[in-house]
PDB file of C-alpha atoms in Angstrom:
ATOM      1  CA  MET H   1     -13.066 -11.912  11.499  1.00  0.00           C
ATOM      2  CA  ILE H   2     -11.575 -12.445  14.840  1.00  0.00           C
ATOM      3  CA  HIS H   3      -8.509 -11.292  16.687  1.00  0.00           C
ATOM      4  CA  GLN H   4      -6.175 -12.961  18.921  1.00  0.00           C
ATOM      5  CA  LEU H   5      -4.226 -11.266  21.609  1.00  0.00           C
ATOM      6  CA  ARG H   6      -1.015 -12.935  23.073  1.00  0.00           C
ATOM      7  CA  VAL H   7       0.759 -11.655  25.800  1.00  0.00           C
ATOM      8  CA  TYR H   8       4.113 -13.293  26.719  1.00  0.00           C
ATOM      9  CA  GLU H   9       6.123 -12.738  30.079  1.00  0.00           C
ATOM     10  CA  ILE H  10       9.698 -12.065  28.895  1.00  0.00           C
ATOM     11  CA  PHE H  11      12.703 -11.766  31.075  1.00  0.00           C
ATOM     12  CA  GLU H  12      15.104  -8.607  31.121  1.00  0.00           C
ATOM     13  CA  HIS H  13      18.300 -10.853  31.196  1.00  0.00           C
ATOM     14  CA  ASN H  14      17.598 -12.582  27.853  1.00  0.00           C
ATOM     15  CA  LYS H  15      15.114 -10.154  26.459  1.00  0.00           C
ATOM     16  CA  ALA H  16      17.270  -9.479  23.340  1.00  0.00           C
ATOM     17  CA  ALA H  17      17.495 -13.171  22.546  1.00  0.00           C
ATOM     18  CA  PHE H  18      13.684 -13.413  22.789  1.00  0.00           C
ATOM     19  CA  HIS H  19      13.234 -10.574  20.345  1.00  0.00           C
ATOM     20  CA  ASP H  20      15.727 -11.846  17.927  1.00  0.00           C
ATOM     21  CA  ARG H  21      14.092 -15.334  17.898  1.00  0.00           C
ATOM     22  CA  PHE H  22      10.496 -13.750  17.409  1.00  0.00           C
ATOM     23  CA  ARG H  23      11.608 -11.342  14.892  1.00  0.00           C
ATOM     24  CA  ASP H  24      14.021 -13.777  12.780  1.00  0.00           C
ATOM     25  CA  HIS H  25      12.334 -17.041  13.212  1.00  0.00           C
ATOM     26  CA  ALA H  26       8.841 -17.235  14.748  1.00  0.00           C
ATOM     27  CA  ALA H  27       7.227 -14.343  12.766  1.00  0.00           C
ATOM     28  CA  ARG H  28       8.662 -15.879   9.395  1.00  0.00           C
ATOM     29  CA  ILE H  29       7.569 -19.402  10.140  1.00  0.00           C
ATOM     30  CA  MET H  30       4.101 -18.123  11.372  1.00  0.00           C
ATOM     31  CA  LYS H  31       3.585 -16.413   7.891  1.00  0.00           C
ATOM     32  CA  THR H  32       3.983 -19.663   6.101  1.00  0.00           C
ATOM     33  CA  TYR H  33       1.030 -20.957   8.136  1.00  0.00           C
ATOM     34  CA  GLY H  34      -1.135 -17.826   7.449  1.00  0.00           C
ATOM     35  CA  PHE H  35      -0.642 -15.914  10.683  1.00  0.00           C
ATOM     36  CA  GLU H  36      -1.395 -12.229   9.982  1.00  0.00           C
ATOM     37  CA  ILE H  37       0.574 -10.377  12.821  1.00  0.00           C
ATOM     38  CA  VAL H  38      -1.290  -6.891  13.013  1.00  0.00           C
ATOM     39  CA  ALA H  39       0.985  -5.316  15.721  1.00  0.00           C
ATOM     40  CA  MET H  40       3.602  -6.030  18.241  1.00  0.00           C
ATOM     41  CA  TRP H  41       4.432  -4.116  21.433  1.00  0.00           C
ATOM     42  CA  GLU H  42       6.435  -4.361  24.630  1.00  0.00           C
ATOM     43  CA  ALA H  43       4.907  -3.419  27.980  1.00  0.00           C
ATOM     44  CA  ARG H  44       6.247  -3.202  31.359  1.00  0.00           C
ATOM     45  CA  THR H  45       4.179  -3.653  34.770  1.00  0.00           C
ATOM     46  CA  GLU H  46       5.512  -3.562  38.206  1.00  0.00           C
ATOM     47  CA  ARG H  47       5.694  -7.141  38.113  1.00  0.00           C
ATOM     48  CA  ARG H  48       7.170  -8.148  34.664  1.00  0.00           C
ATOM     49  CA  THR H  49       8.264  -7.291  31.178  1.00  0.00           C
ATOM     50  CA  GLU H  50       5.619  -8.447  28.333  1.00  0.00           C
ATOM     51  CA  PHE H  51       5.852  -8.944  24.718  1.00  0.00           C
ATOM     52  CA  VAL H  52       2.343  -8.370  23.338  1.00  0.00           C
ATOM     53  CA  TYR H  53       0.970  -9.051  19.906  1.00  0.00           C
ATOM     54  CA  LEU H  54      -2.201  -9.086  17.964  1.00  0.00           C
ATOM     55  CA  LEU H  55      -3.096 -11.690  15.299  1.00  0.00           C
ATOM     56  CA  ALA H  56      -6.042 -11.274  12.748  1.00  0.00           C
ATOM     57  CA  TRP H  57      -7.896 -14.642  11.688  1.00  0.00           C
ATOM     58  CA  PRO H  58     -10.799 -15.198   9.345  1.00  0.00           C
ATOM     59  CA  ASN H  59     -12.334 -17.568  12.065  1.00  0.00           C
ATOM     60  CA  GLU H  60     -11.412 -19.764  15.081  1.00  0.00           C
ATOM     61  CA  ALA H  61     -11.046 -22.900  12.991  1.00  0.00           C
ATOM     62  CA  GLU H  62      -8.361 -21.410  10.915  1.00  0.00           C
ATOM     63  CA  LYS H  63      -6.670 -20.090  13.813  1.00  0.00           C
ATOM     64  CA  ASN H  64      -6.682 -23.495  15.696  1.00  0.00           C
ATOM     65  CA  ALA H  65      -5.336 -25.123  12.434  1.00  0.00           C
ATOM     66  CA  ALA H  66      -2.476 -22.775  11.900  1.00  0.00           C
ATOM     67  CA  TRP H  67      -1.436 -22.837  15.553  1.00  0.00           C
ATOM     68  CA  ALA H  68      -1.348 -26.648  15.331  1.00  0.00           C
ATOM     69  CA  LYS H  69       0.854 -26.555  12.331  1.00  0.00           C
ATOM     70  CA  PHE H  70       3.107 -24.068  13.779  1.00  0.00           C
ATOM     71  CA  MET H  71       3.725 -25.903  17.025  1.00  0.00           C
ATOM     72  CA  ALA H  72       4.252 -29.097  14.990  1.00  0.00           C
ATOM     73  CA  ASP H  73       6.882 -27.441  12.667  1.00  0.00           C
ATOM     74  CA  GLU H  74      10.245 -29.143  12.860  1.00  0.00           C
ATOM     75  CA  GLU H  75      12.222 -26.140  12.114  1.00  0.00           C
ATOM     76  CA  TRP H  76      10.364 -24.115  14.885  1.00  0.00           C
ATOM     77  CA  LYS H  77      10.848 -26.928  17.509  1.00  0.00           C
ATOM     78  CA  GLU H  78      14.570 -27.002  16.647  1.00  0.00           C
ATOM     79  CA  ILE H  79      15.122 -23.164  17.035  1.00  0.00           C
ATOM     80  CA  LYS H  80      13.388 -23.495  20.373  1.00  0.00           C
ATOM     81  CA  ARG H  81      15.714 -26.068  21.530  1.00  0.00           C
ATOM     82  CA  VAL H  82      18.687 -24.327  20.384  1.00  0.00           C
ATOM     83  CA  THR H  83      17.924 -20.862  21.813  1.00  0.00           C
ATOM     84  CA  SER H  84      16.560 -22.421  25.139  1.00  0.00           C
ATOM     85  CA  ALA H  85      19.845 -24.290  25.481  1.00  0.00           C
ATOM     86  CA  LYS H  86      21.998 -21.082  24.830  1.00  0.00           C
ATOM     87  CA  HIS H  87      19.758 -18.669  26.654  1.00  0.00           C
ATOM     88  CA  GLY H  88      17.489 -20.400  29.332  1.00  0.00           C
ATOM     89  CA  ASP H  89      13.732 -19.999  29.145  1.00  0.00           C
ATOM     90  CA  LEU H  90      12.793 -16.980  26.912  1.00  0.00           C
ATOM     91  CA  VAL H  91       9.071 -16.907  27.857  1.00  0.00           C
ATOM     92  CA  GLY H  92       7.487 -17.310  31.196  1.00  0.00           C
ATOM     93  CA  ALA H  93       3.577 -17.079  31.486  1.00  0.00           C
ATOM     94  CA  ILE H  94       1.543 -16.891  28.197  1.00  0.00           C
ATOM     95  CA  GLU H  95      -1.817 -15.403  28.087  1.00  0.00           C
ATOM     96  CA  ASP H  96      -4.033 -15.938  25.165  1.00  0.00           C
ATOM     97  CA  ARG H  97      -7.314 -14.261  24.318  1.00  0.00           C
ATOM     98  CA  VAL H  98      -9.592 -14.571  21.394  1.00  0.00           C
ATOM     99  CA  LEU H  99     -11.241 -10.975  20.751  1.00  0.00           C
ATOM    100  CA  VAL H 100     -14.588 -10.893  18.919  1.00  0.00           C
ATOM    101  CA  ALA H 101     -15.850  -7.382  17.927  1.00  0.00           C
ATOM    102  CA  THR H 102     -19.020  -6.089  19.418  1.00  0.00           C
ATOM    103  CA  ALA H 103     -21.799  -5.163  17.027  1.00  0.00           C
ATOM    104  CA  TYR H 104     -21.088  -1.396  17.930  1.00  0.00           C
ATOM    105  CA  SER H 105     -17.323  -1.727  17.343  1.00  0.00           C
ATOM    106  CA  PRO H 106     -15.714   0.971  15.068  1.00  0.00           C
ATOM    107  CA  SER H 107     -13.907  -2.068  13.303  1.00  0.00           C
ATOM    108  CA  ARG H 108     -17.301  -3.296  12.220  1.00  0.00           C
ATOM    109  CA  VAL H 109     -18.750  -0.279  10.954  1.00  0.00           C
TER     110      VAL H 109
END
């Protein structure tokens, strides 16, 4: 098993619209493609506000296939188009990391 850490820069002026879109649409559509969302957080640094979430995957091939299907999903593309037209960009920079547990990680014991 691997984990994927996603960090999105979000904006204070339309943060509620981002959370509405992720909660009501993105997470729902992701589930149809096998996404397992482990946890979600909001974090603030001096420079920006971030939405951080952790996904669990059986392997990298399944992760890549699921992301390709999600990004090609017509409903998701339309939701992004409509919400961006109404609220502007909801996400700035995106960081993406695949996390592989070390041999001594408590999660592997």
